[in-house]
Short mmCIF file of C-alpha atoms in Angstrom, two decimals:
data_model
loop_
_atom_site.label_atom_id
_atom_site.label_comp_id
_atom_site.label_asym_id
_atom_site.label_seq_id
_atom_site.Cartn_x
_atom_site.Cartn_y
_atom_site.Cartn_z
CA UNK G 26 14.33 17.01 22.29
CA UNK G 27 15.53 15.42 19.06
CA UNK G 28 13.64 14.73 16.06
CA UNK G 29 12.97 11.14 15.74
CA UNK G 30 13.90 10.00 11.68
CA UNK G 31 12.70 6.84 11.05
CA UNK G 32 14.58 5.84 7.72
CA UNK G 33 12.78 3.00 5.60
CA UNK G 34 15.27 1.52 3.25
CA UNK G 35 15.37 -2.39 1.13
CA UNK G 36 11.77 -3.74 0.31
CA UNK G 37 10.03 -5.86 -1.67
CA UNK G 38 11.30 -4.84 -5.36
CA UNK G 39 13.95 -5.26 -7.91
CA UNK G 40 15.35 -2.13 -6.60
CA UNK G 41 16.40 -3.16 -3.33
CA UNK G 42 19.91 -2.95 -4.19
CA UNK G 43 19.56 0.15 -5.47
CA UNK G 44 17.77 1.59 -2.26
CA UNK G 45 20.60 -0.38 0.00
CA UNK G 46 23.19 1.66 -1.69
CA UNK G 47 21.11 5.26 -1.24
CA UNK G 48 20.52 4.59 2.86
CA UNK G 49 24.21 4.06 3.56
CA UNK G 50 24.89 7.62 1.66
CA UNK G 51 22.11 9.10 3.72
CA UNK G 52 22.63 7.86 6.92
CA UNK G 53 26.58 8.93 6.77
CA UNK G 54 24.90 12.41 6.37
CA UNK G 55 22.28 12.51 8.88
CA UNK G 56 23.34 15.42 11.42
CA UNK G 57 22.91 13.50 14.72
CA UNK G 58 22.66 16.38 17.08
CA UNK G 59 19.23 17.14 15.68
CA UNK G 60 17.88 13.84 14.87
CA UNK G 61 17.55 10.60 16.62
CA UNK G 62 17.69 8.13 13.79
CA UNK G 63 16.30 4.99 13.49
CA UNK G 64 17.17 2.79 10.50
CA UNK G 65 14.01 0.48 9.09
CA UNK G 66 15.01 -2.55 6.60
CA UNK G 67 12.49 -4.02 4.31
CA UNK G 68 13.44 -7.24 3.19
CA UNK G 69 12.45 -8.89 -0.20
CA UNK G 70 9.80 -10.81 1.13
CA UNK G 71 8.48 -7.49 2.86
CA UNK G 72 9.28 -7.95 6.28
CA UNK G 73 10.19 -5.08 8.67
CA UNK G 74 12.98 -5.62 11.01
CA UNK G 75 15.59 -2.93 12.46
CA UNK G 76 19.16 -3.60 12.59
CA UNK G 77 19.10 -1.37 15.42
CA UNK G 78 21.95 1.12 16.07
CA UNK G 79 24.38 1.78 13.48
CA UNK G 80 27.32 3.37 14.42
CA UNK G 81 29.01 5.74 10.96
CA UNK G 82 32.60 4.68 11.53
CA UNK G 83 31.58 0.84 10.56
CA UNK G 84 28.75 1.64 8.28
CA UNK G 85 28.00 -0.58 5.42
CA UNK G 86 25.47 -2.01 3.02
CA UNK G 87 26.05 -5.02 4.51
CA UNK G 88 25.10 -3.66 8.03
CA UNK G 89 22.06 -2.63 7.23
CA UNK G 90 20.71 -6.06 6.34
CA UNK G 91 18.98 -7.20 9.03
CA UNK G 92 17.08 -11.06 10.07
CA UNK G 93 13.02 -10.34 10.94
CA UNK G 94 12.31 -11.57 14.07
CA UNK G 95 9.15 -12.54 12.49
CA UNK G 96 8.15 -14.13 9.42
CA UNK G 97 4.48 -13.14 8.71
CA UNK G 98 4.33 -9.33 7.01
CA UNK G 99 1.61 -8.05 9.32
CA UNK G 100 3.09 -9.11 12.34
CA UNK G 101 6.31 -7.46 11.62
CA UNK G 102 5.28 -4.18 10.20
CA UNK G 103 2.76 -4.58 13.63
CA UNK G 104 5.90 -4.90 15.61
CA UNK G 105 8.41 -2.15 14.27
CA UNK G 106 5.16 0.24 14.26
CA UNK G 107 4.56 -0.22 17.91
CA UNK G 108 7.77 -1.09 19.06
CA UNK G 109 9.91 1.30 17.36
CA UNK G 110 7.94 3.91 15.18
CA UNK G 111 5.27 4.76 18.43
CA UNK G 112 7.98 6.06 20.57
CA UNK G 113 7.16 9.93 21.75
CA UNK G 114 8.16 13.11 20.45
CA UNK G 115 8.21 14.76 17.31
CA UNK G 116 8.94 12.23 13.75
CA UNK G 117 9.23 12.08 10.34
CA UNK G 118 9.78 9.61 8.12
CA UNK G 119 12.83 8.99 4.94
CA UNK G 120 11.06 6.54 2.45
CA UNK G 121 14.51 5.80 1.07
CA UNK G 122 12.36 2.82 -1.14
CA UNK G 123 12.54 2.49 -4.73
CA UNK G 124 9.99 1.07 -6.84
CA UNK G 125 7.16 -1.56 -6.42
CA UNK G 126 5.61 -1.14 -2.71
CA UNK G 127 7.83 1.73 -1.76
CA UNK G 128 7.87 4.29 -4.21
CA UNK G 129 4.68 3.31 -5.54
CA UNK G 130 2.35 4.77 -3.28
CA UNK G 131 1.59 1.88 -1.15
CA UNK G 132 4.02 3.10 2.05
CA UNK G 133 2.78 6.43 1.19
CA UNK G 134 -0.57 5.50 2.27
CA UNK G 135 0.66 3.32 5.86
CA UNK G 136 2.13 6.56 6.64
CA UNK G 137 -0.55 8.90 5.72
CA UNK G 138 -2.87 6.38 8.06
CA UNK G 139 -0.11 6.94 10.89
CA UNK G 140 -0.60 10.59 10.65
CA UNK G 141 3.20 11.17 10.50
CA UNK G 142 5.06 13.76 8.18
CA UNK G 143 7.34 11.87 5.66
CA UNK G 144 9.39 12.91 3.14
CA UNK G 145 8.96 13.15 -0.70
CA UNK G 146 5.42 12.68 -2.88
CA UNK G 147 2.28 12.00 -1.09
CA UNK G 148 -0.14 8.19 -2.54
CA UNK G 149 -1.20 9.59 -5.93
CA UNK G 150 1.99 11.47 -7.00
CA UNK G 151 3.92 8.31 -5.95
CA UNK G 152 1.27 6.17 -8.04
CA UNK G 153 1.30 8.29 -11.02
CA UNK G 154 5.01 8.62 -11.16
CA UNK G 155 5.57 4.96 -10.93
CA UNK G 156 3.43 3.54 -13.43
CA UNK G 157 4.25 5.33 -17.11
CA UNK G 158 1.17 4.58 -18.58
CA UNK G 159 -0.90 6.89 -15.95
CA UNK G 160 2.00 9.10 -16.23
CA UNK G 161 1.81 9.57 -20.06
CA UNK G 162 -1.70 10.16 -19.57
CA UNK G 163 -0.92 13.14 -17.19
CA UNK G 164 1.20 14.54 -19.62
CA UNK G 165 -0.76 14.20 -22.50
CA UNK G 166 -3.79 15.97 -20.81
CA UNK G 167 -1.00 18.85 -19.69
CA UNK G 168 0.05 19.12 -23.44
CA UNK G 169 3.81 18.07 -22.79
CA UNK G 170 5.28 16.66 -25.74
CA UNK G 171 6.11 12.80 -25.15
CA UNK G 172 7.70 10.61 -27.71
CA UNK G 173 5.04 7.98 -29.50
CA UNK G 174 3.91 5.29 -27.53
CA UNK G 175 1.61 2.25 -26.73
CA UNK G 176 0.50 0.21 -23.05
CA UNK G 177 0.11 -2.83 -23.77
CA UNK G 178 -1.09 -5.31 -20.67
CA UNK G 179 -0.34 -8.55 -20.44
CA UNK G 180 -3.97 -9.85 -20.89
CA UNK G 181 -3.67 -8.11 -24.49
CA UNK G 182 -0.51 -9.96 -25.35
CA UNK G 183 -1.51 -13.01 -24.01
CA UNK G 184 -4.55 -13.50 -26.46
CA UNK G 185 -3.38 -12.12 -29.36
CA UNK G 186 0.69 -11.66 -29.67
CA UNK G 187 0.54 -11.19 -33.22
CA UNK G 188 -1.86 -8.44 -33.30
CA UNK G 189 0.02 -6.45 -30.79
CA UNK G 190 3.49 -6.94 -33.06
CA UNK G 191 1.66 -5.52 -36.05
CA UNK G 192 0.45 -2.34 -33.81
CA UNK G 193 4.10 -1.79 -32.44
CA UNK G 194 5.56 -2.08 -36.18
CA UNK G 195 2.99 -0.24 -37.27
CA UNK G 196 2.54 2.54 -34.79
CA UNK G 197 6.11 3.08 -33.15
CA UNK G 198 8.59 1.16 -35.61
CA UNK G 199 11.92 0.42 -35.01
CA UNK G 200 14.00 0.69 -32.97
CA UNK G 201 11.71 1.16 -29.88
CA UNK G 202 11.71 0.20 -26.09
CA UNK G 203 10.11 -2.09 -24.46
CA UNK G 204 9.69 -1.38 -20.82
CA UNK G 205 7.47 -2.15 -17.70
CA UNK G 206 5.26 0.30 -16.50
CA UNK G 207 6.08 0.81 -12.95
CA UNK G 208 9.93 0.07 -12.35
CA UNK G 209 12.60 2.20 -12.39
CA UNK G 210 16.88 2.08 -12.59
CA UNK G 211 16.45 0.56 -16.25
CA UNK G 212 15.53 -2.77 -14.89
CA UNK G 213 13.71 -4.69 -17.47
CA UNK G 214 14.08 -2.66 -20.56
CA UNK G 215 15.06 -3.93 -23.46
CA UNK G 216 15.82 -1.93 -26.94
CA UNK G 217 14.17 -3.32 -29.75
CA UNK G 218 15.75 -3.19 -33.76
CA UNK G 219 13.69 -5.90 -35.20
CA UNK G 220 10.45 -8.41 -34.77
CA UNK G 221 12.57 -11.44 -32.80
CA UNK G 222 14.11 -8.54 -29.96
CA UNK G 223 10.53 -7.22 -29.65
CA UNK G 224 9.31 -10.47 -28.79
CA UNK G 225 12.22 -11.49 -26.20
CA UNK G 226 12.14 -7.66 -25.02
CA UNK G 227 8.10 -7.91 -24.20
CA UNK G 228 8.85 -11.24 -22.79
CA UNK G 229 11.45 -10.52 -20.35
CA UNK G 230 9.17 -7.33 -19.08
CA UNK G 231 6.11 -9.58 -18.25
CA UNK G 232 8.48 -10.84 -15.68
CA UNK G 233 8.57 -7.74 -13.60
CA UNK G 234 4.98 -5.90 -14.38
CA UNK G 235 1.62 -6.72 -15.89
CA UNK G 236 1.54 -3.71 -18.00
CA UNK G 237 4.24 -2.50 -20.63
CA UNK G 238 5.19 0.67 -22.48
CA UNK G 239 6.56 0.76 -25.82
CA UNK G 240 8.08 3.93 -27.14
CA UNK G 241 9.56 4.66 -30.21
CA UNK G 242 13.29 5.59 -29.99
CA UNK G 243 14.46 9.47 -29.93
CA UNK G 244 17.93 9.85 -31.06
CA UNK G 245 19.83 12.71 -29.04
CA UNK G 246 20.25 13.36 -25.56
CA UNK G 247 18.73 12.65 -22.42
CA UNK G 248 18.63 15.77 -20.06
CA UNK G 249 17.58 15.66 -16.63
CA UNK G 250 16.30 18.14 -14.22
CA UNK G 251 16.10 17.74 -10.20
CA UNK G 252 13.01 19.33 -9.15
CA UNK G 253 12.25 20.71 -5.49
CA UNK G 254 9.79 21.80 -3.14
CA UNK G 255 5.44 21.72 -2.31
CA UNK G 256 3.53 24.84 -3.49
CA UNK G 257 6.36 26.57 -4.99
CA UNK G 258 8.67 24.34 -6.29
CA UNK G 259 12.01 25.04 -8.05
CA UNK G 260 13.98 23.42 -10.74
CA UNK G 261 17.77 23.10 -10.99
CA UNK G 262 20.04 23.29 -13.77
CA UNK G 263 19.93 20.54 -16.42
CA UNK G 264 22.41 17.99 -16.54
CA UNK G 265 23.24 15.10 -18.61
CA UNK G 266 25.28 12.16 -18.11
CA UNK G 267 28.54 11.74 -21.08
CA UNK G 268 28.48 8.31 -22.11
CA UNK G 269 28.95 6.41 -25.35
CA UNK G 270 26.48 3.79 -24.66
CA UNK G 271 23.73 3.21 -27.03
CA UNK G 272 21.11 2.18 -24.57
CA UNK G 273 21.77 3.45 -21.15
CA UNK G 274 20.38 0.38 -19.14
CA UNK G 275 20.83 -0.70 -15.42
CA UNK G 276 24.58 -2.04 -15.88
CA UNK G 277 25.76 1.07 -17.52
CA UNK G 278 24.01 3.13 -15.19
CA UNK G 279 25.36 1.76 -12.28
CA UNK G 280 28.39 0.06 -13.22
CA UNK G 281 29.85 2.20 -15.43
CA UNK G 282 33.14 4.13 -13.92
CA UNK G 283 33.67 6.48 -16.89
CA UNK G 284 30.31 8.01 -17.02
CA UNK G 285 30.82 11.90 -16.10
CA UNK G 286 28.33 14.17 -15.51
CA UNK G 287 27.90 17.62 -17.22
CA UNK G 288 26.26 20.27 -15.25
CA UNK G 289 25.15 22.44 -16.28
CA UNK G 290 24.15 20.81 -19.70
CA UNK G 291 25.28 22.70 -23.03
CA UNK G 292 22.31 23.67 -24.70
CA UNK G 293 20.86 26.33 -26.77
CA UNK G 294 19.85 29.90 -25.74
CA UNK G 295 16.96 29.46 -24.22
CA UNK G 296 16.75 25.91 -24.10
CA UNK G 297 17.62 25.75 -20.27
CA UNK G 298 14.79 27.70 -19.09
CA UNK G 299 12.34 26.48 -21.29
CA UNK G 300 13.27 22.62 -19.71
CA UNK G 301 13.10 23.86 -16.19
CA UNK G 302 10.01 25.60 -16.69
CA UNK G 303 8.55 22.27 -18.23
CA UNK G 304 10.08 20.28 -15.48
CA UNK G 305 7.84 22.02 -12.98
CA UNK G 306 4.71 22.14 -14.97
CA UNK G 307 4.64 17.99 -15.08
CA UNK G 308 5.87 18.04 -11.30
CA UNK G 309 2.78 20.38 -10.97
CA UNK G 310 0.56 18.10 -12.90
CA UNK G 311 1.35 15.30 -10.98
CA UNK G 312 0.62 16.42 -8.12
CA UNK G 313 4.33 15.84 -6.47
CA UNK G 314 5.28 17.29 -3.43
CA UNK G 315 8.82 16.89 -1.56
CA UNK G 316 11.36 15.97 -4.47
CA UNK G 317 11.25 14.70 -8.30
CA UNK G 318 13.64 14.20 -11.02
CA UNK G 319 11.99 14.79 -14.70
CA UNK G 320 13.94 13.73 -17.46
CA UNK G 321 13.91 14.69 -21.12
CA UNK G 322 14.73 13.42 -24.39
CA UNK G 323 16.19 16.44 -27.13
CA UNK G 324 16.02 14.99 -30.42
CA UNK G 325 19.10 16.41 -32.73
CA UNK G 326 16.70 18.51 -34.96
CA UNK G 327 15.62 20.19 -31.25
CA UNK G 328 12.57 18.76 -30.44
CA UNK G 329 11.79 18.01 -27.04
CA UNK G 330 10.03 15.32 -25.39
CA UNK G 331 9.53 14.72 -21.98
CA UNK G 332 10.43 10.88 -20.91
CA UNK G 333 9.56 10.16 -17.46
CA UNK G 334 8.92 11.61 -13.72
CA UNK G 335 11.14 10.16 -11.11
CA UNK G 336 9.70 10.40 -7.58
CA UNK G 337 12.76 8.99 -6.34
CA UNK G 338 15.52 9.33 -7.92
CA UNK G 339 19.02 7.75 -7.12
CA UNK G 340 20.34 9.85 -4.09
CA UNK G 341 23.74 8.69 -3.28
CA UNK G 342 26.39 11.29 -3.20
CA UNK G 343 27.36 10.68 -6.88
CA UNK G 344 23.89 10.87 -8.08
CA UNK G 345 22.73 12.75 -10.33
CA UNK G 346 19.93 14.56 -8.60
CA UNK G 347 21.74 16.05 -5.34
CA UNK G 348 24.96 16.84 -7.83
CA UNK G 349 22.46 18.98 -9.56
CA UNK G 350 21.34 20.93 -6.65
CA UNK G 351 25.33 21.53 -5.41
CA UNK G 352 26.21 23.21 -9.01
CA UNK G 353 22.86 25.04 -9.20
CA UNK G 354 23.19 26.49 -5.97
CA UNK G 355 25.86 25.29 -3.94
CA UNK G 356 23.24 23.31 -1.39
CA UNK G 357 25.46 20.51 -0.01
CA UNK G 358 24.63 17.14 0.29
CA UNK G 359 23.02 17.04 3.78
CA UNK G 360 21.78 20.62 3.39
CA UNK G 361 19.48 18.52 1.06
CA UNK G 362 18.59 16.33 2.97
CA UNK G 363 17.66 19.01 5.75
CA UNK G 364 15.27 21.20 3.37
CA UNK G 365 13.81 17.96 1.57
CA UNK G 366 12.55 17.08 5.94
CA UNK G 367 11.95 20.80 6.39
CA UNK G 368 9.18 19.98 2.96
CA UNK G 369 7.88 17.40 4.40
CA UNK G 370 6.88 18.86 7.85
CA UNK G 371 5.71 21.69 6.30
CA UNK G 372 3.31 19.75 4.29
CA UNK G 373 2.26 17.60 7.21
CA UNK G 374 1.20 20.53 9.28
CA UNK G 375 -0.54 22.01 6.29
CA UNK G 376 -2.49 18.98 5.80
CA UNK G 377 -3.39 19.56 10.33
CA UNK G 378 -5.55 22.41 9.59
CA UNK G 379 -7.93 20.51 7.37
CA UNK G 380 -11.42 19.54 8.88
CA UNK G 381 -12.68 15.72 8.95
CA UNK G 382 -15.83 16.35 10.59
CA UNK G 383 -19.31 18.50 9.47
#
């Protein structure tokens, strides 16, 4: 009997493009002679609906866009979970979701309450990941060097702007970044060179989260590091994107056709060890399970900070977290894809043998 893959792609966040864009990649690669796949949209307003059946020949981003059947949230995630996601035989779930309520924890926890295996990091990884403040935290009580920072919540800003553009002046200086605490793909972030763009920047990010980070800039590179596995995870080779942008936001991230990846990065004897083994100490101190991408800043007099944990990170072909794995050790695409379920049914069944009763 085939394995049932229930993929879980869209939802309600500013990254629903972005997530769009990953499930067409992954469900191209799917092997169908071991899985039975069933493809999940989540639309903006968070309603579940399947566009049933897609065939690969006509696959498309616009495909996958299905109309709910129903319009209330309960009654379609009710319907999809009894209609579609109850059928028998074995399951696992692809949380192909990024950001708010999808990458946040919040799915994490339906399907921990279904009892089915699912791939990537488990409610609190996914939390902590998400939201940089928590994260920072983490990482500060791990003793990982981070760049200076401050959270600043909206509450905060809202009584007393003044006082809070004193602290960042004071504090972090210019230039800095301004960005919400829990979103990813750049959205939102605005780099800061003087009092007026600090006060549009923190403006603009109230619109997408409640609580901001403010860093101070690090001038250098940004190295990144795809990170793999549950008890024993592993850590590719770094890689860095060559680009001439000064701020590497959303547009130039996605948009940009001249950006070329270098992989494995050129750094310093010993450097590239040093990064993987850090990579896996904050994956370890988050708690993540399944998959992560931890990327670094290396200021140009060597120092190196760690910037942020992505619990998912962009996975279409071209990405830079599956390119990673195919230079570091030749793992293909959907030989990815087949460990990253292999993780996650490995961790289910671990997680059978615990007792719930005295």
């Amino acid at each position: 009997m085939k394995t049932k893959l229930y993929v879980l792609y869209g939802g309600k966040s500013v990254e629903h493009e972005v997530s769009l864009k990953t499930a067409v990649t992954v469900l191209l690669s799917i092997d169908e002679t071991r899985y039975e796949v069933y493809p999940v949209y989540i639309s903006r307003d968070g309603l579940w609906c399947t566009p049933g059946h897609l065939s690969k020949e006509d696959l498309t981003v616009e495909r996958l866009i299905a109309e709910p059947a129903f319009h209330d949230p309960a009654r379609s995630i009710g319907e999809i979970l009894s209609g579609v996601m109850a059928l028998p035989g074995p399951k696992v779930v692809l949380p192909l979701l990024h950001g708010s309520n999808g990458e946040d924890g919040t799915v994490q926890g339906l399907l921990e309450l279904l009892n089915v295996p699912y791939v990537g990091n488990g409610v609190l990884a996914s939390a902590l990941t998400l939201d940089k403040a928590m994260s920072k935290q983490v990482l500060a009580q791990a003793d990982i060097q981070q760049t200076e920072y401050k959270v600043c919540r909206f509450e905060e800003w809202r009584t007393n702007e003044e006082a809070v553009l004193r602290d960042v002046e004071h504090l972090i200086g210019y230039p800095c970044y301004v960005k919400p605490a829990s979103l990813g793909s750049s959205i939102g972030i605005s780099r800061c060179l003087n009092r007026g763009e600090l006060l549009t920047g923190i403006r603009e990010a109230f619109y997408y989260d409640n609580k901001l980070v403010i860093e101070r800039e690090v001038v250098g590179r940004e190295i990144q590091v795809a990170v793999i596995g549950n008890e024993r995870p592993l850590a590719s080779l770094p890689g860095e994107f060559i680009h001439d942008h000064t701020f590497f936001n959303y547009e130039s991230k996605y948009m940009d056709k001249r950006l070329t990846m270098s992989i494995p990065a050129k750094l310093a004897d010993g450097l590239t060890q040093r990064i993987r083994e850090l990579a896996i100490r904050a994956y370890q101190a988050h708690g993540c399970e399944g998959l992560a991408r931890v990327d670094f800043f290396l200021g140009r007099e060597g120092d190196l900070f760690l910037n942020e944990i992505n619990a998912l990170p962009g996975f279409t072909n071209f990405s830079m977290y599956p390119v990673m794995w195919e230079r570091t050790d030749g793992t293909a695409y959907s030989e990815l894809i087949e460990k990253l379920i292999g993780h996650a049914i490995a961790r289910h069944k671990n997680k059978q043998t615990l007792q719930y009763t005295r």
